[in-house]
Amino acid sequence: MMNIFKSLTAVSLVLALSSCSSDDDTAAPLEELESETVTNLYAPEIGGRVEPSSGDFTKFDFETGSETTSETDWDVAFRSTTILVNGGSKTGITDEPERTADAAVYIASGTLASITEVDTSLFAQDTTEGPAIAIGSGNGWYNYTGEPYHLIKPIPGTILVFRTSEGKYAKVEILSYYENAPEEPDGLSDATPYYTFDYVYQPNEGITTF
Amino acid sequence: MILNKYFLSVFFTACFTLNSFTQENKALVEPDSSEVLNEVLITATRTKRQLSALPLPAQIINKETIQQSGAMRLGDILAEQTGLITVPDFGGGEGIQMQGLDSQYILILVDGVPLVGRSAGTLDLNRISVGNIQQIEIVKGASSSLYGSDALGGVVNIITETPKKDWHGTLNYRTGTLNTHDLSLNTTYRNDKLKLSLFGNRYSSSGYDLTPQNALQTVEPFSNYTAQVKLAYSFSTATTASLSTRYYSQNQDYKASESLQGESNIEEWNAHFKLNHQFNSAWSSSLELYATQYQTDEYLNDIADAALTSNGFYDQRLLRPELRVRYQPNTQEAFIAGTGYNHETLSRTDFSESPTFNSAYVYLQYDATYFEKLNVIAGGRLDTHNVYATQFSPKVALRYPISNSIAIKTSVGRGFKAPAFRQLYFDFTNATVGYTVLGYQAVPTALAAMQERGEIANILIPVSSFDDELKPESSINLNLGVDYSFSKRLTFSLNVFRNSLTNLIDTRIIATKTNGQSVFSYTNINESYTQGLEFNFTANAIKNLNISGGYQLLYAKDKQAEAAFEAGQIYARSAANSPAFALQKSDYFGLYNRSRHSANLKLFYNIPQYRMNANLRATYRSKYGLSDTNGNGYLDRYDRFVSGYGILDFALTKNLGKHLQVGVGVDNLLDFTDAQNITNVPGRLLFGKLNYQF
């Protein structure tokens, strides 16, 4: 099952900003950035390989920081190595959820710490051409190493920046595709697809920095 | 095309300039008293040239060395040469890497004509027995100016024995660890008119298993046969005709799992007819007709239900007529011109069609000596083709002896490699994983068919982009070398090289499938380079002891990768599950399977009073990476590397009586193995051998 560790709570703009704007007493205090680690988010598919893949996507909501079965209140959905966003249109693959919101995503190059600003011009949504996070090895978030290790490796330096269904922002670094995120996964024996990722969620409306 | 025009003009300017100061008299082959320096090779210029006076980086491995080393297959002996690395292929095959370029860019010839039949570009060196080899000639650097496609990185030419007067024969037998038996019989006859060679070889082994925990052996048991017949007849002193034919057949167990078992068979033959005529002292010609066929056949049966589960075949044929004319107006100048036609077909499983390649070609080479000393070779070759654009491959080489002991040499040339059949016509879907690979030409039809079957989710690269043809891969090769002989007993050579490659063909994803997998096809994308230096020495300082050795420094890098590292766009993790950090340019290691350092040292010791020869040969290659293991798509210092390793071989031979030589030896004395990464090193091998001459 999925575990959510409410681990680190980030340093925040809150203190800094509130101290700067102390003379403006009417402004609501900003909420703190939420830095979380999600482990073992299980996102299996039915079929795959030579068969067409099918099966429900595992949906995730940044606001609650947890997996959800809601048809509408979700931001990102996973199935095997495919990642969808709750915005745009259906891509045409089997059993994909309806897009009910205006969520979007782009891939930034950097570390989770180095991506401090959202570039709203880069956001893309799923289309009939395919998901905004392109599928396939080397195109989106992972590389498949092939012979002899057969590993799915999240591409280092790939940060997924999201606009959520509620119009807020989050940045995600996927760390592992294997159960319990082993330090040295074995492509042939370790279980997949179990997503482990770090994310930072900006809970404040309209703020595009992390 | 821009490149070609540029080179055309440079080439012709060079020819013209050099032509304008032609004088002096000097033999093309400098006479020399030293034995070693008298070695002659034919591969570099298609005419006999003294190795020591050649302006190109080249090397000869003679019969004596092969015999004393106890080598059985071509790969055994090539692996011991400076700058040559043998790289394992699936199922026990071995390819050659030269100046950092892999097997697909190296042309392998037997008596001047090419072997065909490559598995994913690799020509298996174990197909060639060394039992009847007179010498192996190696020319490094682009040689497309004479040999066309595939000679982008260099040429290895196996010269088989020429008969001596009357009947002679040699029986060779080696047996040892892994139940290996290698038996050769070579008989030759010669009189004034006739030359005849008959050669037969049987080679078998139980194979070996570096990973006993699984059901498959690393190399499954096999046996193979080689037969070669050469017949030459002199009609007069001016006219000779020769016919040579070679046959090779191998049978090997083929296993995919405990229950899936079968056989894999290779059959190969070639026939080479040649008519030589000397018209007068200046003009001579050779007319050749060469035909070869390489076919494999493999099947797997499911033992449980005795059903045939897979069946694969491969059948490649080449037919080549060629006419060569040599014109030597005086002792200081020689022209070689040739023209020919390649007709090549391939029929195999997983192909969209049975394609044919037709290619006509013409080449010209000018070889001259100026100012008594400066040797100039300038040449070029034009290859037309029915599938890709006409290729022009020029080359210029110079050698100048500064003094009796020092000579400098340099060469610049263009090399190319035509797209392989598989890169154009492959239509393959992996049965277990589900991805598809399509050849460039196969894309429009195959993709449409897949779409009709509802297998395609999205097309990422528009099909119309496959209207342009796939371009051949090409390179500009540069060599700059110095030969230094301190004395007859001590010589050094140093060569600095660079190969700049463009239009390298690689796979990319062109569409995604409904099963979540991808459709791959080929495209020209990458630019890369290999550069480095090679150093060789031979020393006969102590009586009866011959020491030789060499070292290669190699940098082989992809240019785009280098740029990406420099721009700070590449990241890595220290552990698979930890956050990423940015890498520097210096963290980029380079291309896969390239060792920065490789070296060898050989000691051959003669003990005349016991009529014995003992030799100890060491080879070393430093660490290298086989794949990206940390997911950023590049080989960087945080990836998992194959550790550097050394192989030590020992052999001892003793002559008994007039005709018999016996020997013992140990290959891989230190019993080095790396089961996961190095499948072509089986561990320590003990052997005994005998050689009987009659």
Tab-separated table of C-alpha atoms in Angstrom, chain B residues 39-41 43-44 51 54 56-62 65 77-78 80-84 98 135-140 155-157 409 493 534 536 548-549 600 602:
chain	number	residue	atom	x	y	z
B	39	GLU	CA	58.241	-7.010	-44.832
B	40	VAL	CA	56.005	-6.282	-47.759
B	41	LEU	CA	52.259	-5.755	-47.780
B	43	THR	CA	46.623	-4.055	-48.665
B	44	ALA	CA	47.621	-0.425	-48.271
B	51	LEU	CA	55.876	-1.804	-44.789
B	54	LEU	CA	54.659	3.197	-46.265
B	56	LEU	CA	50.118	4.949	-43.737
B	57	PRO	CA	49.743	3.422	-40.293
B	58	ALA	CA	49.965	-0.286	-41.012
B	59	GLN	CA	51.097	-3.484	-39.443
B	60	ILE	CA	51.955	-7.047	-40.419
B	61	ILE	CA	51.539	-10.147	-38.284
B	62	ASN	CA	53.621	-12.934	-39.751
B	65	THR	CA	54.302	-15.127	-34.656
B	77	ILE	CA	45.960	-13.077	-32.647
B	78	LEU	CA	44.336	-9.708	-33.379
B	80	GLU	CA	47.273	-9.097	-28.969
B	81	GLN	CA	47.974	-6.177	-31.308
B	82	THR	CA	48.273	-2.556	-30.257
B	83	GLY	CA	45.067	-0.610	-30.629
B	84	LEU	CA	42.990	-3.618	-31.608
B	98	MET	CA	40.294	-0.286	-34.376
B	135	GLN	CA	50.529	-12.980	-42.925
B	136	ILE	CA	47.838	-10.661	-41.634
B	137	GLU	CA	47.969	-7.121	-42.956
B	138	ILE	CA	46.352	-4.349	-40.984
B	139	VAL	CA	45.874	-0.863	-42.370
B	140	LYS	CA	44.504	1.668	-39.896
B	155	VAL	CA	41.153	-2.907	-43.267
B	156	VAL	CA	42.325	-6.305	-42.092
B	157	ASN	CA	43.518	-8.475	-44.973
B	409	LYS	CA	54.295	10.415	-42.259
B	493	SER	CA	56.758	4.408	-33.935
B	534	GLU	CA	49.369	4.759	-30.721
B	536	ASN	CA	54.821	0.800	-30.690
B	548	SER	CA	57.821	-5.684	-28.482
B	549	GLY	CA	55.021	-3.682	-27.072
B	600	ASN	CA	50.496	-5.016	-24.759
B	602	LYS	CA	55.386	-9.472	-25.807
